[in-house]
Structure formats: C-alpha cells, structure tokens
Short mmCIF file of C-alpha atoms in Angstrom, two decimals:
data_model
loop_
_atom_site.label_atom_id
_atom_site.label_comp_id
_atom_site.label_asym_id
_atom_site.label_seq_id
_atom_site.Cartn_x
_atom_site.Cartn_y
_atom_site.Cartn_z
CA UNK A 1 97.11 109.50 115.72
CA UNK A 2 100.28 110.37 114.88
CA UNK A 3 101.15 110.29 110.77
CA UNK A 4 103.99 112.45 110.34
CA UNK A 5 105.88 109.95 108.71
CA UNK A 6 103.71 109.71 106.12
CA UNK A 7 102.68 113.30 105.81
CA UNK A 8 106.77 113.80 105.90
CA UNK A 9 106.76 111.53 102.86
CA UNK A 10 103.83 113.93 100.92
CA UNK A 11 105.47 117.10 101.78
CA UNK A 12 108.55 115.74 99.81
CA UNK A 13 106.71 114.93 96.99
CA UNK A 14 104.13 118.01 96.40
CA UNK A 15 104.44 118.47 92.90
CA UNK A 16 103.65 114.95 92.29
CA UNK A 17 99.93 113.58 91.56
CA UNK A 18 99.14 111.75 94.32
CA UNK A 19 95.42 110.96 92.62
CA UNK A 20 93.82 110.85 89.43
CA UNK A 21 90.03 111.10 89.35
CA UNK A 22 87.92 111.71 86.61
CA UNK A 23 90.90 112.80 84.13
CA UNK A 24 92.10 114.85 86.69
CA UNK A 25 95.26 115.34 88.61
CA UNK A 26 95.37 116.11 92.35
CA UNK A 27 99.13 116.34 94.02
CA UNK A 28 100.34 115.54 97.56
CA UNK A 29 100.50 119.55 97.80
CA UNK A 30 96.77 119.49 97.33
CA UNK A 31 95.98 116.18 100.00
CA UNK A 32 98.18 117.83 102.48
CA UNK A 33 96.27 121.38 102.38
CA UNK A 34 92.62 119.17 102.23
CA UNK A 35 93.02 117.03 104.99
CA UNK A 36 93.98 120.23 107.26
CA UNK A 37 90.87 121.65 105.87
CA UNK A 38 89.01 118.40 107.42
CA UNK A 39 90.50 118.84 110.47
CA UNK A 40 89.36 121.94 110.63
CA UNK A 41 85.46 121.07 110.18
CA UNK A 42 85.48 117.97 111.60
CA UNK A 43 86.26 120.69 114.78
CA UNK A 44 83.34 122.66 113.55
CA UNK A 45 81.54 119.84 113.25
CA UNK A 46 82.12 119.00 116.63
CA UNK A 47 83.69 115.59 115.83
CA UNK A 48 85.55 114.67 118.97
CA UNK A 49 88.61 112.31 119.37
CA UNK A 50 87.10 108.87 119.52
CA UNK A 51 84.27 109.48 117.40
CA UNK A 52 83.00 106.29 115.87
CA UNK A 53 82.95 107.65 112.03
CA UNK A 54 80.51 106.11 109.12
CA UNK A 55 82.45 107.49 105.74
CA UNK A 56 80.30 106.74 102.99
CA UNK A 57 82.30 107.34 100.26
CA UNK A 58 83.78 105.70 96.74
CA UNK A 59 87.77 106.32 96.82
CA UNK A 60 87.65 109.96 95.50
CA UNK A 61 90.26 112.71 96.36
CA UNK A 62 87.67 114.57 99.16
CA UNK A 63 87.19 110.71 100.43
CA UNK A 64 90.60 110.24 101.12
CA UNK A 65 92.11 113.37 102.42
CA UNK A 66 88.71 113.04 104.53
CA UNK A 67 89.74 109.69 105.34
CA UNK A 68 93.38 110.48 106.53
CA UNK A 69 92.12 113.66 108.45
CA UNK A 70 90.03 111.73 110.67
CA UNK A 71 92.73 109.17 111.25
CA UNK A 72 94.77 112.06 112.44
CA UNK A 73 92.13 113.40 114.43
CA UNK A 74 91.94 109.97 116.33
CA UNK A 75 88.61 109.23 115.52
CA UNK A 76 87.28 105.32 114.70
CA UNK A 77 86.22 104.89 110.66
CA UNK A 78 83.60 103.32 109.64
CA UNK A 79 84.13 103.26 105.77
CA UNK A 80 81.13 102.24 103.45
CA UNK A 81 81.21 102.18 99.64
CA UNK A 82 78.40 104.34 98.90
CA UNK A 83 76.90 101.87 96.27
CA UNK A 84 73.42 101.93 98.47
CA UNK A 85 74.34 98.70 100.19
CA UNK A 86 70.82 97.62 101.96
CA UNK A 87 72.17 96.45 105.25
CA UNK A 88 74.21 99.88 105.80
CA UNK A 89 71.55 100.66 108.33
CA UNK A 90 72.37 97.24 110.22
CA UNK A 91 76.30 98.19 110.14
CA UNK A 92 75.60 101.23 111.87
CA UNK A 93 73.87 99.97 114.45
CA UNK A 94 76.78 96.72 114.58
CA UNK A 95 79.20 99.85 115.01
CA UNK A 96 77.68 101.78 117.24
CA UNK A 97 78.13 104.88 114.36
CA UNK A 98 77.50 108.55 116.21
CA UNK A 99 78.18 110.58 113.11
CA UNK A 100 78.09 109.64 109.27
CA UNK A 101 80.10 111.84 106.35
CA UNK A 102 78.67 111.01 103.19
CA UNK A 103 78.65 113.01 99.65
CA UNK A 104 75.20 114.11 98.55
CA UNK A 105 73.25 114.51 95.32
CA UNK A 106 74.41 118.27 94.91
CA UNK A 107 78.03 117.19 95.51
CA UNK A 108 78.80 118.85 98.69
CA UNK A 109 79.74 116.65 102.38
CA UNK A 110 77.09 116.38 105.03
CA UNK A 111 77.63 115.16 108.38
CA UNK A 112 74.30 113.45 110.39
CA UNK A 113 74.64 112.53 113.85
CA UNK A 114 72.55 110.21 115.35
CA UNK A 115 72.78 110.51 119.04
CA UNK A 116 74.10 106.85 119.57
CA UNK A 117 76.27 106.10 122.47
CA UNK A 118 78.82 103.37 122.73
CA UNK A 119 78.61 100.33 124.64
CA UNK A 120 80.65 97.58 122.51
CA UNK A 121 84.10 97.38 125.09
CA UNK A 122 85.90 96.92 122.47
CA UNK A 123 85.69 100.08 121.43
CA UNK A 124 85.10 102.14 124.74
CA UNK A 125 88.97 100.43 125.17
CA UNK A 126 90.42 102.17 122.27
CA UNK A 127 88.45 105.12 122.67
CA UNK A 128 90.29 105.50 125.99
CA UNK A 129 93.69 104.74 124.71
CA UNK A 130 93.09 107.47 122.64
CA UNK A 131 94.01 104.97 119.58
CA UNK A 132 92.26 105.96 116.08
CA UNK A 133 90.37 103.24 115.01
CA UNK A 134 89.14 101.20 111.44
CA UNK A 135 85.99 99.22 111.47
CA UNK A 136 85.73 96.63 108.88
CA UNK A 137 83.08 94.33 107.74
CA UNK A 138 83.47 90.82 106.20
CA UNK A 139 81.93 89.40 103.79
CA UNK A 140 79.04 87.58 105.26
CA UNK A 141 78.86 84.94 103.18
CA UNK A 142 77.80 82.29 105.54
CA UNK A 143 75.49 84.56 107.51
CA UNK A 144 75.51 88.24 109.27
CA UNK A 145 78.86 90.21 108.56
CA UNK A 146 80.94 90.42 111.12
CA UNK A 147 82.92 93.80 112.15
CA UNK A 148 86.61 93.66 112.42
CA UNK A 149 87.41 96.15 114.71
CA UNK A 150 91.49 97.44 113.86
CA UNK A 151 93.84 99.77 115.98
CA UNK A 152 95.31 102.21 112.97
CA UNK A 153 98.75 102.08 114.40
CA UNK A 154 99.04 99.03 114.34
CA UNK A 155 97.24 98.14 111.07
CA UNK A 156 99.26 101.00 109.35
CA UNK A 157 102.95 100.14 110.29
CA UNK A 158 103.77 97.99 107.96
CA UNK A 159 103.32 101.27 105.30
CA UNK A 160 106.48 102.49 106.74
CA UNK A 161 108.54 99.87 105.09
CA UNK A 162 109.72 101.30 101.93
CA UNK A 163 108.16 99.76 98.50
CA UNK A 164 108.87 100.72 94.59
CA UNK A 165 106.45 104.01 93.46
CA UNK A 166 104.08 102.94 90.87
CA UNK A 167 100.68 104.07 89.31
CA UNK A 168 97.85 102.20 90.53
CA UNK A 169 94.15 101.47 89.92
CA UNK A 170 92.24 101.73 92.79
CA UNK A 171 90.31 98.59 91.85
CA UNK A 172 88.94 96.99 94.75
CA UNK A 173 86.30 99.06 96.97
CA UNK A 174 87.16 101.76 99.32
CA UNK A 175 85.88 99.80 102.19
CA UNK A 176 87.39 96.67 101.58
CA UNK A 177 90.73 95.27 103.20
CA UNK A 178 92.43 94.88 99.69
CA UNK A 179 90.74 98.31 98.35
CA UNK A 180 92.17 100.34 101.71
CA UNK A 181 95.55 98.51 101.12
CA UNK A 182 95.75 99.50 97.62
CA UNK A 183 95.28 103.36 98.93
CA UNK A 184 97.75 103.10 101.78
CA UNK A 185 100.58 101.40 100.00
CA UNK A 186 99.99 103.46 97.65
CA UNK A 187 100.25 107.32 98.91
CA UNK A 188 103.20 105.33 101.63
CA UNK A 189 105.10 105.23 98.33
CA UNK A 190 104.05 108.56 97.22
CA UNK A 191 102.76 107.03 93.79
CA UNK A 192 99.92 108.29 91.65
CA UNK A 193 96.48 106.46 92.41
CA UNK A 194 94.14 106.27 89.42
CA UNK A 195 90.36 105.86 90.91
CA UNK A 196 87.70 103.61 88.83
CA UNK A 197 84.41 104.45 88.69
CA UNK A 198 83.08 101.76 86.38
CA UNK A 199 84.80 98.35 86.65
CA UNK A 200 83.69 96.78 83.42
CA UNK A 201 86.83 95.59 81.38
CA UNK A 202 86.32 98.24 78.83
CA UNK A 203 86.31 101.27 81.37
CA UNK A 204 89.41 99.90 83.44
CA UNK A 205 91.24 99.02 80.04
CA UNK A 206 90.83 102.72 78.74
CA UNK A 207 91.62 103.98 81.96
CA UNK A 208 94.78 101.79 82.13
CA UNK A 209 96.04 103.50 78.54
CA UNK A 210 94.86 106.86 79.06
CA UNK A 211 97.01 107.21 82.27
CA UNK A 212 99.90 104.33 81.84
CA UNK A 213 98.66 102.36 84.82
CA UNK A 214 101.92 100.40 86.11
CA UNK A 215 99.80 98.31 88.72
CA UNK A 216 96.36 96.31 88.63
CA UNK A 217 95.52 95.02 91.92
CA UNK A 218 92.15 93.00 91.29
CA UNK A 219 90.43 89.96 91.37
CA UNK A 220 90.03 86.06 89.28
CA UNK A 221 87.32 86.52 88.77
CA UNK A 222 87.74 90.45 86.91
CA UNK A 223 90.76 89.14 85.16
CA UNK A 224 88.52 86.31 83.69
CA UNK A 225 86.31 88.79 82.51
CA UNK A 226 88.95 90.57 80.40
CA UNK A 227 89.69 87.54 78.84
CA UNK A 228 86.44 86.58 77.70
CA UNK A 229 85.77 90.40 76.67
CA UNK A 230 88.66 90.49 74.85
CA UNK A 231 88.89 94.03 75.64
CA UNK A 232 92.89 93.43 76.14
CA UNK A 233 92.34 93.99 72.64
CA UNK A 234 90.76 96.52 72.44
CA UNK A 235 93.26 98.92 74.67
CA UNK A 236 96.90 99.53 74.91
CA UNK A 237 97.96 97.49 77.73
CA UNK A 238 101.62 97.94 77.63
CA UNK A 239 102.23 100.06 80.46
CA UNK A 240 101.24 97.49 83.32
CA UNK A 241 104.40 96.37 85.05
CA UNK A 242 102.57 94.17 87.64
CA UNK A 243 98.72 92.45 87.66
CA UNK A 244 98.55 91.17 91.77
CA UNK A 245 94.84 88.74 92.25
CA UNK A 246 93.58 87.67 95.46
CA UNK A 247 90.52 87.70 97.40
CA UNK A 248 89.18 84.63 95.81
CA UNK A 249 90.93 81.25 94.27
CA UNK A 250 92.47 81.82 90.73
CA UNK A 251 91.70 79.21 88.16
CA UNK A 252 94.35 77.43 87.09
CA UNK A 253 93.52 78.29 83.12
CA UNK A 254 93.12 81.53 83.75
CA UNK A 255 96.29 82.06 84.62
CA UNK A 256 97.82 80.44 82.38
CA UNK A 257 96.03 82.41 79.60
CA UNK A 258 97.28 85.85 81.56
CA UNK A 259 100.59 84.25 81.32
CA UNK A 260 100.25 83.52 77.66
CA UNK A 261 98.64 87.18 76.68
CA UNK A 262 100.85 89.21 79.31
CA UNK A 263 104.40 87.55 78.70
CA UNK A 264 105.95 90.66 80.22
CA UNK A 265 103.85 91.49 82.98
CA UNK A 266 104.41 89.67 86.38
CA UNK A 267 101.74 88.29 87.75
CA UNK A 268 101.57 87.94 91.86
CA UNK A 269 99.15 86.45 93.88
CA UNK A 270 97.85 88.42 97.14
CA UNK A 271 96.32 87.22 100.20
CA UNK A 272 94.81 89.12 103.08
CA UNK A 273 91.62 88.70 105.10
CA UNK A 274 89.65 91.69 107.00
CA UNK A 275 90.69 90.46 110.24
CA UNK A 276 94.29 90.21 109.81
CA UNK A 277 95.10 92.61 107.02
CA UNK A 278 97.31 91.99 103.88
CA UNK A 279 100.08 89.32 104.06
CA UNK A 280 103.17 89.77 101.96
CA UNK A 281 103.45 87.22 99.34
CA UNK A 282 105.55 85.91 96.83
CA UNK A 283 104.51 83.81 94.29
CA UNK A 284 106.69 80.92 93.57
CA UNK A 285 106.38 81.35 89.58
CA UNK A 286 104.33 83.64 87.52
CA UNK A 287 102.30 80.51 86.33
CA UNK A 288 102.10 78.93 89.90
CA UNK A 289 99.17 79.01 92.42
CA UNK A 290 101.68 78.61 95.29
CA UNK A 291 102.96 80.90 96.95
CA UNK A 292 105.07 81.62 100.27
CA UNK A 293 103.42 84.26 102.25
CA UNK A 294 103.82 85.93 105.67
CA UNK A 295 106.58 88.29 106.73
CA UNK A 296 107.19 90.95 108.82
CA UNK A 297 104.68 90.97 111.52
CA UNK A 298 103.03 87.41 110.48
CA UNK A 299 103.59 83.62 111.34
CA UNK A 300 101.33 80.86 110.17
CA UNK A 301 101.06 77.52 110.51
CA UNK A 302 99.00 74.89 108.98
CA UNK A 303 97.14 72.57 111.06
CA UNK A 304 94.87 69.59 109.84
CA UNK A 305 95.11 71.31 106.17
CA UNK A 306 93.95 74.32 107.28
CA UNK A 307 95.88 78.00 107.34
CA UNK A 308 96.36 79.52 110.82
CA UNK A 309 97.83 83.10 110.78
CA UNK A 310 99.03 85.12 113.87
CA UNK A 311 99.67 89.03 112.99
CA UNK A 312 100.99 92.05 114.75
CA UNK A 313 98.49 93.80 112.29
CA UNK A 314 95.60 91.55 114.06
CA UNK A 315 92.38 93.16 114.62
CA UNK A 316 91.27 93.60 118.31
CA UNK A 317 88.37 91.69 117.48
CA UNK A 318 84.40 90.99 116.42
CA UNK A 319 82.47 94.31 117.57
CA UNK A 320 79.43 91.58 116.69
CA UNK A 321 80.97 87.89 117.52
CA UNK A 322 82.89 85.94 119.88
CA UNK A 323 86.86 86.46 120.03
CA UNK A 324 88.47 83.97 117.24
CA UNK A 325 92.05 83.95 118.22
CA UNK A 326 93.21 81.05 120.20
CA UNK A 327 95.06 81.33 123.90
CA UNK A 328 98.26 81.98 121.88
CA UNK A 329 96.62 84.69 119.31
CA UNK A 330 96.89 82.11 116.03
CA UNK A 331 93.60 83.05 113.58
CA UNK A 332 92.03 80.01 111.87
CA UNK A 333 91.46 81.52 108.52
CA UNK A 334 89.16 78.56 107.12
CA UNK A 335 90.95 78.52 104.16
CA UNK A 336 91.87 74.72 103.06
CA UNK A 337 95.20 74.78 101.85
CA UNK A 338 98.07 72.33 100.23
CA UNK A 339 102.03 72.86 101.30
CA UNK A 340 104.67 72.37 99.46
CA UNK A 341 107.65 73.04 101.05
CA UNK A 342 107.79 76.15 102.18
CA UNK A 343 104.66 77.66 99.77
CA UNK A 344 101.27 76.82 100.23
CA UNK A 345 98.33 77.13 97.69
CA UNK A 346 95.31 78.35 98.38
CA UNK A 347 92.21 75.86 97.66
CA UNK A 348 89.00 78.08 99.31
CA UNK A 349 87.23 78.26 102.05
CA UNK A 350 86.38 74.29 104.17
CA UNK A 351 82.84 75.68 104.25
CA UNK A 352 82.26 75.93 100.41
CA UNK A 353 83.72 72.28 100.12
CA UNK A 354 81.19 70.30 97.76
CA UNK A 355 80.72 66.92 99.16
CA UNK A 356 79.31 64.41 95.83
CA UNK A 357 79.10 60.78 96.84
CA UNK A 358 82.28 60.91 99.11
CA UNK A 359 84.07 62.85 96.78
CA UNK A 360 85.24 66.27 98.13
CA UNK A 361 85.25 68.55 95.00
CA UNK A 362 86.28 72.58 95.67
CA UNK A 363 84.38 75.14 93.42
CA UNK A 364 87.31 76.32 92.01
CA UNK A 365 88.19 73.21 90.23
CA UNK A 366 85.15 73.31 88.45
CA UNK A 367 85.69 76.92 87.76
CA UNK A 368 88.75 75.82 85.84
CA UNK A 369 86.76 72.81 84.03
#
C-alpha cells in the first residue's frame, strides 16, 4: 500500500518524538529507519503481499513501526492486544491467520506460521486487489465477536486531512477501533504519542505530568474512576488541552463534575464503531451529551429512533456473519438515540434496554442515579 504521504509527513519531522515509551523518546527519524528494517524481515521471513497477519502486540514503538511496515508491504493485520485474551485461538481461526508476530518473554519478535490457507472471499477479494488489509473484532457482547474486515486505503484517508499536533496518551488498546485511531491521527499529525502500560488513574495521572500530555482520549467509565480516586489530586493535570470519551454512554453527573474540576479543558465526545471507523464529532457544549457527528465520508440518518450510518470508511464486511449494510450501504448501528435538531445524543445500545413493568429504563440512567 502506498503511504508516502504519511511517511512524507515523518521525514519532515525527524527530530521530533514521534513516541514515548517507558520514559523514553523515539523520533520519526527512528520509525522511518524501523519500519524499513521490517520490511526487510518480513522478506526474510517470507511474508508475502496478502499475508493475513496476527500482531500480538501492546502499542509499543517495535509494534508500530511493525505495524506500518506491514501495511506498506500490503499484507492483511490482524492486531491483538497481547493481554492473553482466551479466545485469541478462536480469532485466528475466524481470520484465517497464516503467520503471527508476537513479542516474547526474552523481548525479541518471533514469527509462527501455521500453514492455514484462506477461504473467507472476502478476503481472497482483497488479497487479489492487492489492497492491505485490517481485521477487527467487536466486542461480542451479545454473543461470538464478529470480524470487521477493513480495506487500509480506505479506512486510512481520512488521516490525510490536516488536524492540530498534540501529545497524546495512547489510552485505548492497540487493537481497538478508538486505540488504532488514537495512533493514526496521531503520527498523521506528526505529534508525540505517550504509550500506557498500566491504566489505573494513578499511573495515567503521573504519566500525564511527567510528559505534559495535551490529549486524553478515553472512556466514562475511566474518567469516573479518576473522580472517585481523586488522583486528579494527586498529579499536575494542567497540561491537558482536550479530554475526548466515547465508546460507551457518559453519565450525565460525570460530566458535569469533569466540567466543574477541568474548567479549562474541553471536553468532546467521540463516536466510532469497529465496522465503520471513527466519526467526526462535535459536541454541542462542553456540558452536553449531544452532539452533531458525521462528516467527510459519513451520512446518517435516524430511523424509528435508531442511528443508521453510511461511510466511505465502511468495512467490506463480517469475515464470520452475514453482510449488515442495507441495498443502499446504510449500517444500523443499534444504538437508540434522541435528535435534537441537528445533534443527536447517544442513549446505548436497543439490546441492553431494561424493560421493568412497561417502563423502558437504559443502564446509563441508572449509572447516573
């Protein structure tokens, strides 16, 4: 795949840190010379064009000039958080996985094959486009996880828009649609990524002083835990410009408490899904829940309360699952919604509706309560 817009971006920006990882700095000079060095043994390796990828891997530096190497070398990525998830066997199989990178015990790279062949379509398709590729897996909350299966160029695109330089935690997991977006928009901007190890309050609030994190991209349900930690406290939080929260409903007090605590911080809600990618968004006030969200690349709609999406950025579709798009390519996103004007707000998923004696109650009111 072709990234020399973005690797024309890092080779004007060398001297800059494009990572920070373990209290130390690692500069676009240093990704650009690493991810050749990939290339070059994912050759020796015998890692063809096409290759269906596992990358088991937390977002450090080797991870992600691995990680861009083998999107240049137009292979398909499976990325895994290497947190010993039980069903990683299972996703392999789902993927159809011929070779897996992961980091050992004695800190060096391996690569396994396992003599798999593909069969999914799907994939065969992009394989013979000669397309790289990004597997994905949701959630699975109501059941098996599904596997999003992504052409790069057109998941990546939207990175080409320019957006303000700023020092981010890499919060969310490396193989997670808000995790990956946090690295792309990132390096796209030629900013400084500071990777977390441990996400307990008190790790990510001394991390966030010791290197004058400007962005935290994160979750409710995180944020709520700094609260009630009171580790805010406990480290100097001055340097955060923005706090963006999404892949869950925020509770209304929660919010309003970050709004109290963080008077100069702006606070943005995010919205994204694994089969669609990450939605810009604008929230309509720093206290609000609503927000308006599409943009370039996106339409929705909202039909019978519920938010329908159609994206350029679409996945090609379930490696493991019927197709969900409609004749006309609109995604129901199952997410229950209330408009208002031209913002919506985001109430959770139909599914995890509570039904008690006729009265529909959503979890994330009594979150708030």
């Amino acid at each position: 795949m072709n990234l020399d817009w973005l690797l024309e971006r890092f080779a004007h920006a060398t001297d800059c840190p494009a990572l920070i990882w373990r209290n130390q700095e690692f500069s676009y000079r240093w990704l650009l010379n690493q991810r050749l060095i990939w290339r070059q043994k994912l050759s020796g390796e015998g890692v063809a064009a096409g290759t269906v990828v596992a990358l088991e891997a937390d977002c450090s530096p080797e991870a992600c000039a691995l990680l861009l190497a083998l999107i240049e070398h137009g292979a398909i990525v499976v990325p895994l958080a290497s947190t010993g998830r039980p069903d990683r066997e299972r996703f392999h199989e789902v993927a159809e996985v011929q070779a897996v990178f992961r980091c050992g015990a004695d800190s060096k790279w391996h690569c396994e094959r396992t003599g798999r062949q593909v069969q999914n379509p799907l994939t065969r398709s992009l394989q013979k486009n000669g397309q790289a590729g990004l597997v994905l897996f949701t959630s699975g909350s109501t059941g098996e996880s599904k596997a999003a299966l992504h052409d790069c160029s057109r998941l990546l695109v939207k990175y080409q828009t320019r957006r303000p330089a700023l020092r981010t935690l890499a919060f969310l997991l490396f193989d997670h649609i808000g995790g990956l977006n946090t690295l792309f928009h990132t390096l796209a901007n030629t900013g400084t990524l500071v990777v977390c190890e441990d996400r307990t309050p008190d790790a990510v609030g001394a991390l966030i002083e010791r290197h004058q994190v400007e962005l935290l991209p994160t979750s409710p349900t995180f944020l709520n835990l700094l609260l009630l930690s009171e580790a805010y406290r406990r480290y100097d939080l001055s340097s955060l410009k923005r706090i963006t929260y999404g892949t869950e409903p925020m509770p209304e007090v929660t919010l309003r408490r970050l709004q109290e605590l963080f008077p100069a911080v702006k606070l943005a809600q995010t919205y994204g899904l694994s089969e669609l990618g990450i939605l810009r968004a604008k929230s309509k006030a720093p206290d609000s829940l609503l927000m308006r969200i599409g943009g370039e690349g996106y339409e929705t709609k909202v039909v019978d309360g519920l938010l329908w999406v159609r994206a350029e950025s679409a996945m090609l579709g379930y490696l493991n699952a019927p197709c969900p798009f409609d004749a006309q390519g609109w995604f129901n996103t199952g997410d229950e919604v209330l408009v208002e004007g031209d913002h919506v707000r985001v109430l959770g998923r139909r599914s995890e509706i509570i039904n008690v004696g006729g009265e529909k109650v959503h979890p994330v009111e009594i979150e708030s309560v």
